[in-house]
Every structure is written in C-alpha cells, then in structure tokens.
GROMACS .gro file of C-alpha atoms in nm:
model
  328
    1MET     CA    1   0.701   1.541  -4.416
    2ALA     CA    2   0.777   1.176  -4.357
    3THR     CA    3   1.125   1.270  -4.246
    4GLU     CA    4   0.992   1.529  -3.999
    5ALA     CA    5   0.740   1.280  -3.859
    6ALA     CA    6   1.008   1.021  -3.813
    7ALA     CA    7   1.225   1.272  -3.632
    8THR     CA    8   0.954   1.358  -3.380
    9THR     CA    9   0.832   1.006  -3.316
   10PRO     CA   10   0.935   0.889  -2.967
   11ASP     CA   11   1.183   0.605  -2.951
   12LEU     CA   12   0.959   0.307  -2.877
   13ARG     CA   13   1.108  -0.011  -2.746
   14PRO     CA   14   0.946  -0.316  -2.583
   15ILE     CA   15   1.038  -0.345  -2.214
   16PRO     CA   16   1.184  -0.689  -2.134
   17GLN     CA   17   0.889  -0.897  -2.010
   18PRO     CA   18   0.837  -1.200  -1.791
   19PRO     CA   19   0.700  -1.500  -1.990
   20ASP     CA   20   0.329  -1.430  -1.936
   21PHE     CA   21   0.349  -1.054  -2.006
   22HIS     CA   22   0.185  -0.927  -2.325
   23PRO     CA   23   0.470  -0.909  -2.580
   24ALA     CA   24   0.306  -0.651  -2.805
   25VAL     CA   25   0.313  -0.363  -2.555
   26LEU     CA   26   0.546  -0.082  -2.665
   27ILE     CA   27   0.673   0.159  -2.403
   28PRO     CA   28   0.796   0.513  -2.471
   29SER     CA   29   1.165   0.562  -2.404
   30GLN     CA   30   1.216   0.657  -2.040
   31LYS     CA   31   1.494   0.626  -1.788
   32THR     CA   32   1.437   0.252  -1.743
   33ASP     CA   33   1.422   0.174  -2.116
   34ASN     CA   34   1.767   0.020  -2.134
   35LEU     CA   35   1.730  -0.165  -1.804
   36ARG     CA   36   1.648  -0.531  -1.797
   37PHE     CA   37   1.404  -0.690  -1.554
   38HIS     CA   38   1.688  -0.822  -1.336
   39HIS     CA   39   1.837  -0.471  -1.307
   40LEU     CA   40   1.512  -0.348  -1.149
   41MET     CA   41   1.506  -0.650  -0.917
   42ILE     CA   42   1.864  -0.591  -0.802
   43ALA     CA   43   1.799  -0.220  -0.746
   44GLY     CA   44   1.484  -0.298  -0.548
   45SER     CA   45   1.656  -0.568  -0.343
   46ILE     CA   46   1.942  -0.338  -0.241
   47ALA     CA   47   1.701  -0.053  -0.164
   48GLY     CA   48   1.477  -0.270   0.055
   49SER     CA   49   1.764  -0.423   0.249
   50VAL     CA   50   1.927  -0.084   0.319
   51GLU     CA   51   1.594   0.069   0.420
   52HIS     CA   52   1.492  -0.196   0.673
   53MET     CA   53   1.834  -0.259   0.822
   54ALA     CA   54   1.893   0.113   0.880
   55MET     CA   55   1.559   0.168   1.056
   56PHE     CA   56   1.533  -0.166   1.238
   57PRO     CA   57   1.560  -0.034   1.599
   58VAL     CA   58   1.261   0.196   1.538
   59ASP     CA   59   1.065  -0.102   1.404
   60THR     CA   60   1.149  -0.300   1.719
   61ILE     CA   61   1.014  -0.019   1.938
   62LYS     CA   62   0.696  -0.006   1.730
   63THR     CA   63   0.643  -0.382   1.761
   64HIS     CA   64   0.679  -0.368   2.141
   65MET     CA   65   0.433  -0.080   2.160
   66GLN     CA   66   0.175  -0.261   1.944
   67THR     CA   67   0.169  -0.598   2.119
   68ILE     CA   68  -0.109  -0.636   2.376
   69ARG     CA   69   0.006  -0.886   2.638
   70SER     CA   70  -0.081  -0.989   2.990
   71CYS     CA   71   0.222  -0.789   3.108
   72PRO     CA   72   0.279  -0.540   2.827
   73ILE     CA   73   0.522  -0.253   2.809
   74LYS     CA   74   0.308   0.051   2.878
   75PRO     CA   75   0.497   0.350   2.743
   76VAL     CA   76   0.348   0.694   2.704
   77GLY     CA   77   0.597   0.768   2.432
   78ILE     CA   78   0.879   0.635   2.220
   79THR     CA   79   1.145   0.745   2.469
   80GLN     CA   80   0.994   0.543   2.752
   81ALA     CA   81   0.949   0.242   2.526
   82PHE     CA   82   1.314   0.267   2.423
   83ARG     CA   83   1.431   0.295   2.784
   84SER     CA   84   1.213   0.002   2.890
   85ILE     CA   85   1.363  -0.225   2.621
   86ILE     CA   86   1.719  -0.121   2.707
   87LYS     CA   87   1.661  -0.166   3.080
   88THR     CA   88   1.490  -0.505   3.066
   89GLU     CA   89   1.662  -0.667   2.767
   90GLY     CA   90   1.972  -0.466   2.681
   91PRO     CA   91   2.076  -0.276   2.365
   92SER     CA   92   2.106  -0.594   2.157
   93ALA     CA   93   1.727  -0.639   2.184
   94LEU     CA   94   1.682  -0.350   1.943
   95TYR     CA   95   1.838  -0.566   1.671
   96ARG     CA   96   1.688  -0.904   1.759
   97GLY     CA   97   1.527  -1.045   1.444
   98ILE     CA   98   1.731  -0.834   1.203
   99TRP     CA   99   1.851  -1.140   1.010
  100ALA     CA  100   1.494  -1.246   0.945
  101MET     CA  101   1.432  -0.897   0.811
  102GLY     CA  102   1.737  -0.923   0.588
  103LEU     CA  103   1.628  -1.260   0.448
  104GLY     CA  104   1.280  -1.129   0.367
  105ALA     CA  105   1.335  -0.766   0.268
  106GLY     CA  106   1.578  -0.823  -0.018
  107PRO     CA  107   1.371  -1.071  -0.222
  108ALA     CA  108   1.042  -0.897  -0.138
  109HIS     CA  109   1.162  -0.556  -0.252
  110ALA     CA  110   1.311  -0.706  -0.566
  111VAL     CA  111   0.961  -0.829  -0.651
  112TYR     CA  112   0.804  -0.504  -0.528
  113PHE     CA  113   0.998  -0.259  -0.746
  114SER     CA  114   1.021  -0.473  -1.057
  115PHE     CA  115   0.642  -0.530  -1.052
  116TYR     CA  116   0.590  -0.158  -0.994
  117GLU     CA  117   0.808  -0.047  -1.284
  118VAL     CA  118   0.656  -0.293  -1.530
  119SER     CA  119   0.299  -0.221  -1.418
  120LYS     CA  120   0.352   0.155  -1.426
  121LYS     CA  121   0.482   0.148  -1.783
  122TYR     CA  122   0.204  -0.083  -1.898
  123LEU     CA  123  -0.081   0.107  -1.728
  124SER     CA  124   0.033   0.468  -1.770
  125GLY     CA  125   0.007   0.463  -2.150
  126GLY     CA  126   0.318   0.675  -2.175
  127ASN     CA  127   0.179   0.946  -1.946
  128PRO     CA  128   0.430   1.003  -1.660
  129ASN     CA  129   0.169   1.210  -1.470
  130ASN     CA  130  -0.090   0.931  -1.447
  131SER     CA  131  -0.141   0.908  -1.069
  132ALA     CA  132  -0.408   0.639  -1.103
  133ALA     CA  133  -0.159   0.416  -1.287
  134HIS     CA  134   0.099   0.478  -1.015
  135ALA     CA  135  -0.149   0.383  -0.743
  136VAL     CA  136  -0.274   0.066  -0.916
  137SER     CA  137   0.083  -0.035  -0.996
  138GLY     CA  138   0.172   0.005  -0.629
  139VAL     CA  139  -0.118  -0.218  -0.524
  140LEU     CA  140  -0.020  -0.491  -0.771
  141ALA     CA  141   0.341  -0.469  -0.656
  142THR     CA  142   0.254  -0.502  -0.289
  143VAL     CA  143   0.023  -0.803  -0.335
  144ALA     CA  144   0.310  -0.988  -0.504
  145SER     CA  145   0.582  -0.877  -0.261
  146ASP     CA  146   0.373  -0.953   0.050
  147ALA     CA  147   0.352  -1.316  -0.055
  148VAL     CA  148   0.732  -1.324  -0.033
  149PHE     CA  149   0.779  -1.108   0.278
  150THR     CA  150   0.500  -1.213   0.516
  151PRO     CA  151   0.660  -1.538   0.649
  152MET     CA  152   0.988  -1.367   0.742
  153ASP     CA  153   0.804  -1.065   0.882
  154MET     CA  154   0.619  -1.299   1.118
  155VAL     CA  155   0.948  -1.459   1.226
  156LYS     CA  156   1.103  -1.114   1.270
  157GLN     CA  157   0.826  -0.987   1.497
  158ARG     CA  158   0.828  -1.300   1.712
  159LEU     CA  159   1.200  -1.266   1.762
  160GLN     CA  160   1.162  -0.896   1.845
  161ILE     CA  161   0.931  -0.959   2.142
  162GLY     CA  162   1.017  -1.319   2.233
  163LYS     CA  163   1.325  -1.282   2.452
  164GLY     CA  164   1.481  -1.625   2.505
  165MET     CA  165   1.188  -1.802   2.342
  166TYR     CA  166   1.366  -1.881   2.017
  167GLY     CA  167   1.728  -1.963   1.942
  168GLY     CA  168   1.731  -1.764   1.622
  169VAL     CA  169   1.566  -1.740   1.281
  170TRP     CA  170   1.582  -2.107   1.185
  171ASP     CA  171   1.482  -2.226   1.533
  172CYS     CA  172   1.175  -2.004   1.512
  173VAL     CA  173   1.091  -2.132   1.163
  174LYS     CA  174   1.123  -2.496   1.269
  175ARG     CA  175   0.922  -2.454   1.589
  176VAL     CA  176   0.640  -2.263   1.421
  177MET     CA  177   0.623  -2.525   1.146
  178ARG     CA  178   0.618  -2.808   1.398
  179GLU     CA  179   0.381  -2.656   1.656
  180GLU     CA  180   0.147  -2.442   1.444
  181GLY     CA  181   0.185  -2.561   1.086
  182PHE     CA  182   0.269  -2.383   0.761
  183GLY     CA  183  -0.048  -2.172   0.776
  184ALA     CA  184   0.091  -1.979   1.073
  185PHE     CA  185   0.343  -1.809   0.845
  186TYR     CA  186   0.056  -1.659   0.645
  187ALA     CA  187  -0.192  -1.595   0.927
  188SER     CA  188  -0.157  -1.221   0.870
  189TYR     CA  189  -0.130  -1.226   0.490
  190ARG     CA  190  -0.486  -1.110   0.425
  191THR     CA  191  -0.448  -0.832   0.680
  192THR     CA  192  -0.108  -0.740   0.540
  193VAL     CA  193  -0.246  -0.710   0.187
  194LEU     CA  194  -0.547  -0.509   0.306
  195MET     CA  195  -0.306  -0.282   0.492
  196ASN     CA  196  -0.036  -0.255   0.228
  197ALA     CA  197  -0.267  -0.210  -0.070
  198PRO     CA  198  -0.389   0.133   0.051
  199PHE     CA  199  -0.046   0.199   0.206
  200THR     CA  200   0.127   0.146  -0.126
  201ALA     CA  201  -0.138   0.328  -0.326
  202VAL     CA  202  -0.101   0.636  -0.103
  203HIS     CA  203   0.277   0.596  -0.092
  204PHE     CA  204   0.338   0.572  -0.467
  205ALA     CA  205   0.077   0.830  -0.566
  206THR     CA  206   0.217   1.078  -0.310
  207TYR     CA  207   0.575   0.999  -0.409
  208GLU     CA  208   0.514   1.068  -0.778
  209ALA     CA  209   0.300   1.377  -0.706
  210VAL     CA  210   0.553   1.532  -0.467
  211LYS     CA  211   0.837   1.451  -0.706
  212ARG     CA  212   0.653   1.637  -0.986
  213GLY     CA  213   0.583   1.929  -0.754
  214LEU     CA  214   0.947   1.955  -0.646
  215ARG     CA  215   1.060   1.981  -1.007
  216GLY     CA  216   0.904   2.326  -1.017
  217VAL     CA  217   1.036   2.456  -0.685
  218LEU     CA  218   1.380   2.294  -0.692
  219PRO     CA  219   1.501   2.363  -1.048
  220GLU     CA  220   1.865   2.334  -0.941
  221TYR     CA  221   1.812   1.964  -0.881
  222VAL     CA  222   1.649   1.901  -1.218
  223GLY     CA  223   1.798   1.884  -1.565
  224GLY     CA  224   1.624   2.041  -1.859
  225GLY     CA  225   1.443   1.874  -2.146
  226GLU     CA  226   1.225   1.566  -2.144
  227GLU     CA  227   1.483   1.343  -1.977
  228GLU     CA  228   1.466   1.497  -1.630
  229GLU     CA  229   1.718   1.394  -1.368
  230GLU     CA  230   1.598   1.445  -1.013
  231GLY     CA  231   1.856   1.480  -0.738
  232LEU     CA  232   1.874   1.273  -0.420
  233LEU     CA  233   1.699   1.552  -0.228
  234VAL     CA  234   1.395   1.515  -0.453
  235TYR     CA  235   1.387   1.135  -0.413
  236ALA     CA  236   1.433   1.155  -0.036
  237THR     CA  237   1.173   1.429   0.019
  238ALA     CA  238   0.911   1.266  -0.201
  239GLY     CA  239   0.978   0.925  -0.048
  240ALA     CA  240   0.952   1.058   0.307
  241ALA     CA  241   0.624   1.236   0.233
  242GLY     CA  242   0.473   0.926   0.075
  243GLY     CA  243   0.595   0.689   0.344
  244GLY     CA  244   0.492   0.905   0.637
  245LEU     CA  245   0.139   0.973   0.510
  246ALA     CA  246   0.080   0.610   0.413
  247ALA     CA  247   0.203   0.489   0.753
  248LEU     CA  248  -0.033   0.717   0.942
  249VAL     CA  249  -0.339   0.614   0.741
  250THR     CA  250  -0.281   0.239   0.781
  251THR     CA  251  -0.171   0.213   1.146
  252PRO     CA  252  -0.490   0.035   1.273
  253LEU     CA  253  -0.440  -0.254   1.031
  254ASP     CA  254  -0.072  -0.268   1.123
  255VAL     CA  255  -0.173  -0.320   1.487
  256VAL     CA  256  -0.402  -0.605   1.377
  257LYS     CA  257  -0.119  -0.758   1.174
  258THR     CA  258   0.114  -0.749   1.475
  259GLN     CA  259  -0.145  -0.928   1.694
  260LEU     CA  260  -0.187  -1.205   1.437
  261GLN     CA  261   0.185  -1.253   1.386
  262CYS     CA  262   0.275  -1.252   1.755
  263GLN     CA  263  -0.019  -1.456   1.886
  264GLY     CA  264   0.078  -1.698   2.162
  265VAL     CA  265   0.420  -1.537   2.214
  266CYS     CA  266   0.507  -1.392   2.555
  267GLY     CA  267   0.147  -1.362   2.673
  268CYS     CA  268  -0.007  -1.233   2.350
  269ASP     CA  269  -0.361  -1.353   2.278
  270ARG     CA  270  -0.411  -1.651   2.050
  271PHE     CA  271  -0.699  -1.620   1.805
  272LYS     CA  272  -0.928  -1.895   1.677
  273SER     CA  273  -0.896  -1.766   1.320
  274SER     CA  274  -0.730  -1.496   1.114
  275SER     CA  275  -1.048  -1.290   1.121
  276ILE     CA  276  -0.966  -0.920   1.113
  277SER     CA  277  -1.294  -0.830   1.283
  278GLU     CA  278  -1.218  -1.065   1.574
  279VAL     CA  279  -0.880  -0.904   1.629
  280PHE     CA  280  -1.034  -0.555   1.607
  281ARG     CA  281  -1.290  -0.648   1.874
  282THR     CA  282  -1.020  -0.793   2.101
  283ILE     CA  283  -0.805  -0.481   2.074
  284ILE     CA  284  -1.097  -0.247   2.141
  285LYS     CA  285  -1.214  -0.461   2.436
  286LYS     CA  286  -0.870  -0.466   2.602
  287ASP     CA  287  -0.732  -0.125   2.512
  288GLY     CA  288  -1.017   0.083   2.372
  289TYR     CA  289  -1.010   0.257   2.038
  290ARG     CA  290  -0.674   0.408   2.126
  291GLY     CA  291  -0.533   0.057   2.096
  292LEU     CA  292  -0.582   0.077   1.720
  293ALA     CA  293  -0.339   0.371   1.713
  294ARG     CA  294  -0.065   0.196   1.910
  295GLY     CA  295   0.273   0.269   1.761
  296TRP     CA  296   0.151   0.528   1.511
  297LEU     CA  297   0.439   0.767   1.584
  298PRO     CA  298   0.727   0.517   1.558
  299ARG     CA  299   0.554   0.376   1.250
  300MET     CA  300   0.564   0.720   1.088
  301LEU     CA  301   0.917   0.778   1.215
  302PHE     CA  302   1.012   0.445   1.059
  303HIS     CA  303   0.844   0.480   0.723
  304ALA     CA  304   0.922   0.845   0.645
  305PRO     CA  305   1.303   0.814   0.661
  306ALA     CA  306   1.289   0.449   0.551
  307ALA     CA  307   1.102   0.546   0.236
  308ALA     CA  308   1.348   0.830   0.177
  309ILE     CA  309   1.641   0.588   0.214
  310CYS     CA  310   1.469   0.325   0.002
  311TRP     CA  311   1.375   0.551  -0.290
  312SER     CA  312   1.710   0.730  -0.289
  313THR     CA  313   1.896   0.399  -0.291
  314TYR     CA  314   1.667   0.251  -0.556
  315GLU     CA  315   1.692   0.547  -0.793
  316THR     CA  316   2.070   0.569  -0.740
  317VAL     CA  317   2.124   0.200  -0.821
  318LYS     CA  318   1.884   0.228  -1.115
  319SER     CA  319   2.077   0.529  -1.245
  320PHE     CA  320   2.399   0.333  -1.212
  321PHE     CA  321   2.262   0.051  -1.426
  322HIS     CA  322   2.122   0.308  -1.670
  323ASP     CA  323   2.465   0.468  -1.713
  324VAL     CA  324   2.642   0.134  -1.741
  325ASN     CA  325   2.399   0.012  -2.007
  326ALA     CA  326   2.373   0.341  -2.197
  327PRO     CA  327   2.484   0.317  -2.560
  328ALA     CA  328   2.830   0.457  -2.621
   0.00000   0.00000   0.00000
C-alpha cells in the first residue's frame, strides 16, 4: 500500500523563491517546475519587447486619437487618423518613441510574468482551473510591473505626439525632470494601476478559460495525459481573446491615463493634480461622453494581436527553457 501511495503522489518541488517569499510552499509539478525565476523573467522580457515593438504603429495612432488638444486630429476612424499622421508628420512618426517603449517594456514584462507565475502557483493550490487565482495573480503582477513601466510609457506618449518638442528619449527625461520634477513620471500611476488591475484580471482569467476551452475543441493541438502541450494556435487565440476583451472594458481609464501623461504637450490641458475625477470631468466637458471611448478600436486592434504575440512568444521561450533544463 505504501508503495502504491508513493507511486501516485505528485512530484512536489519548491519553486525557486525571491528572498521574502514563504519557503515552505510546495508546488505540484507543472511545466514551469524546472524553470528558475530568471528563466520566467527572460521569457517575459522577450515576450513584452516583441509584442510592443510589433504593434507600435497602432499604439501611436491610438495615442493621437485619445489626446484632446486645442488643435486635435479629428478622425472618424483609424484610416483617417493614419492618413493624417502620414500627411502632417511622415511615416517615421508612427515609430517615434519606440526606443522608450523598448527600454520600458522588457523590464516591465519580466516583472509582470515572473510575478504572475509565482503568484498563480502559490494561490491556485495546485488547481490549474482556479480562475480566481489567475485573476488575482494578474492584478498583483500588474501593480508591480506598472511601477517599472509607467515612467517610460509617459516618455513614449510624449514623444508620439510631441513632434519636434523633444530631441529623443533622454532629452525628454531630462527636460521633464528639470521642468516638472520626478513626480511627473508617475502622474498617471494611480490611473494606470486602476486601469490595468481590471484589465489584467479580465485578460488572464479569459486567457486561461479560453485555453481550457480550446483543449476540448482543438485536440490535434493538445497532447494527452496530465502534461498537456498547447500549440501556438491555442496560445495566440486565447491571448487575443483576453487582450481584446480587456482592452474594450478599460478604454475610458486609458483615455484618462493619456491625458495625464501628455499634459502640457502640444496644446494638451495641464491639470492641477492627478485626480482621475478632474480628468473625467474635463474630457466630458470638452468632448462629451464619447470622449471616454476615444481610441477604443485601435486599442482593441493593438491588444488582441499584441496579446497573441506576447503569449505565444512567452510560452515558446518558456518551453525552450523547459526543454533545455529537462532532466536527461
């Protein structure tokens, strides 16, 4: 009997922990069991960089559509916004600020995914179908990653709309520090967290739920047994579904974030504080309630494929590390 019990007991190993993590937690063997913390960070960093760099032109269009200025671009659709940018600033404007994105996205996503994986294993209690654990893990991951990403996101958005105003990433950083102080880099942090917490909760919960659902309808992409191997189609489809839905739900707060990050640039309003309610009132006063939905379509068009690219890249890199570190 003892032999049979030992044979059926799951292989339990402690996941490598940061210093303050509870050392007694034992995690059931899963695909990330033989991956160290830095493997998850590298996978997340590569995934985030690929995602944002690939979709950057769409993000530039969204930022232009969301800014409310004295002389704003007034497109009725993405096509007109695209044509307006090309006509007035040239094709290179679609990529202005991409280096700021690169500097912020890599480290932020490294934090994002590593926090998510550790939190998910700790909170799920070994249940891979625990959607609540996935959602809470996503919220914890985004609070940590936003602290890393917000400053460079602010620089990126200012460069996207501020033609000729800044000489580049470091010129923008130095001028903001000198003219507005360090607090300007985090003026939108509270809004970003309030936006990304529900965004990430919806994103991760939808991603895991769709991935489970696809296992039943796409058996050719799934291996048998407990150690299931999803194909890239599963990762991409689940990621796109999660990213698109989360983007749609959180667009109003994204508009508020853009106003706070671009205040004082090229005619954008400057606010007395980082009060979300003040920005909401200003947007509604100037543009009506429709102003809170500015850029919703390019935001969805950004996040759906971006999430598909991100999750596919992340899972692929993670699988690579898993194979490399697998026992012979």
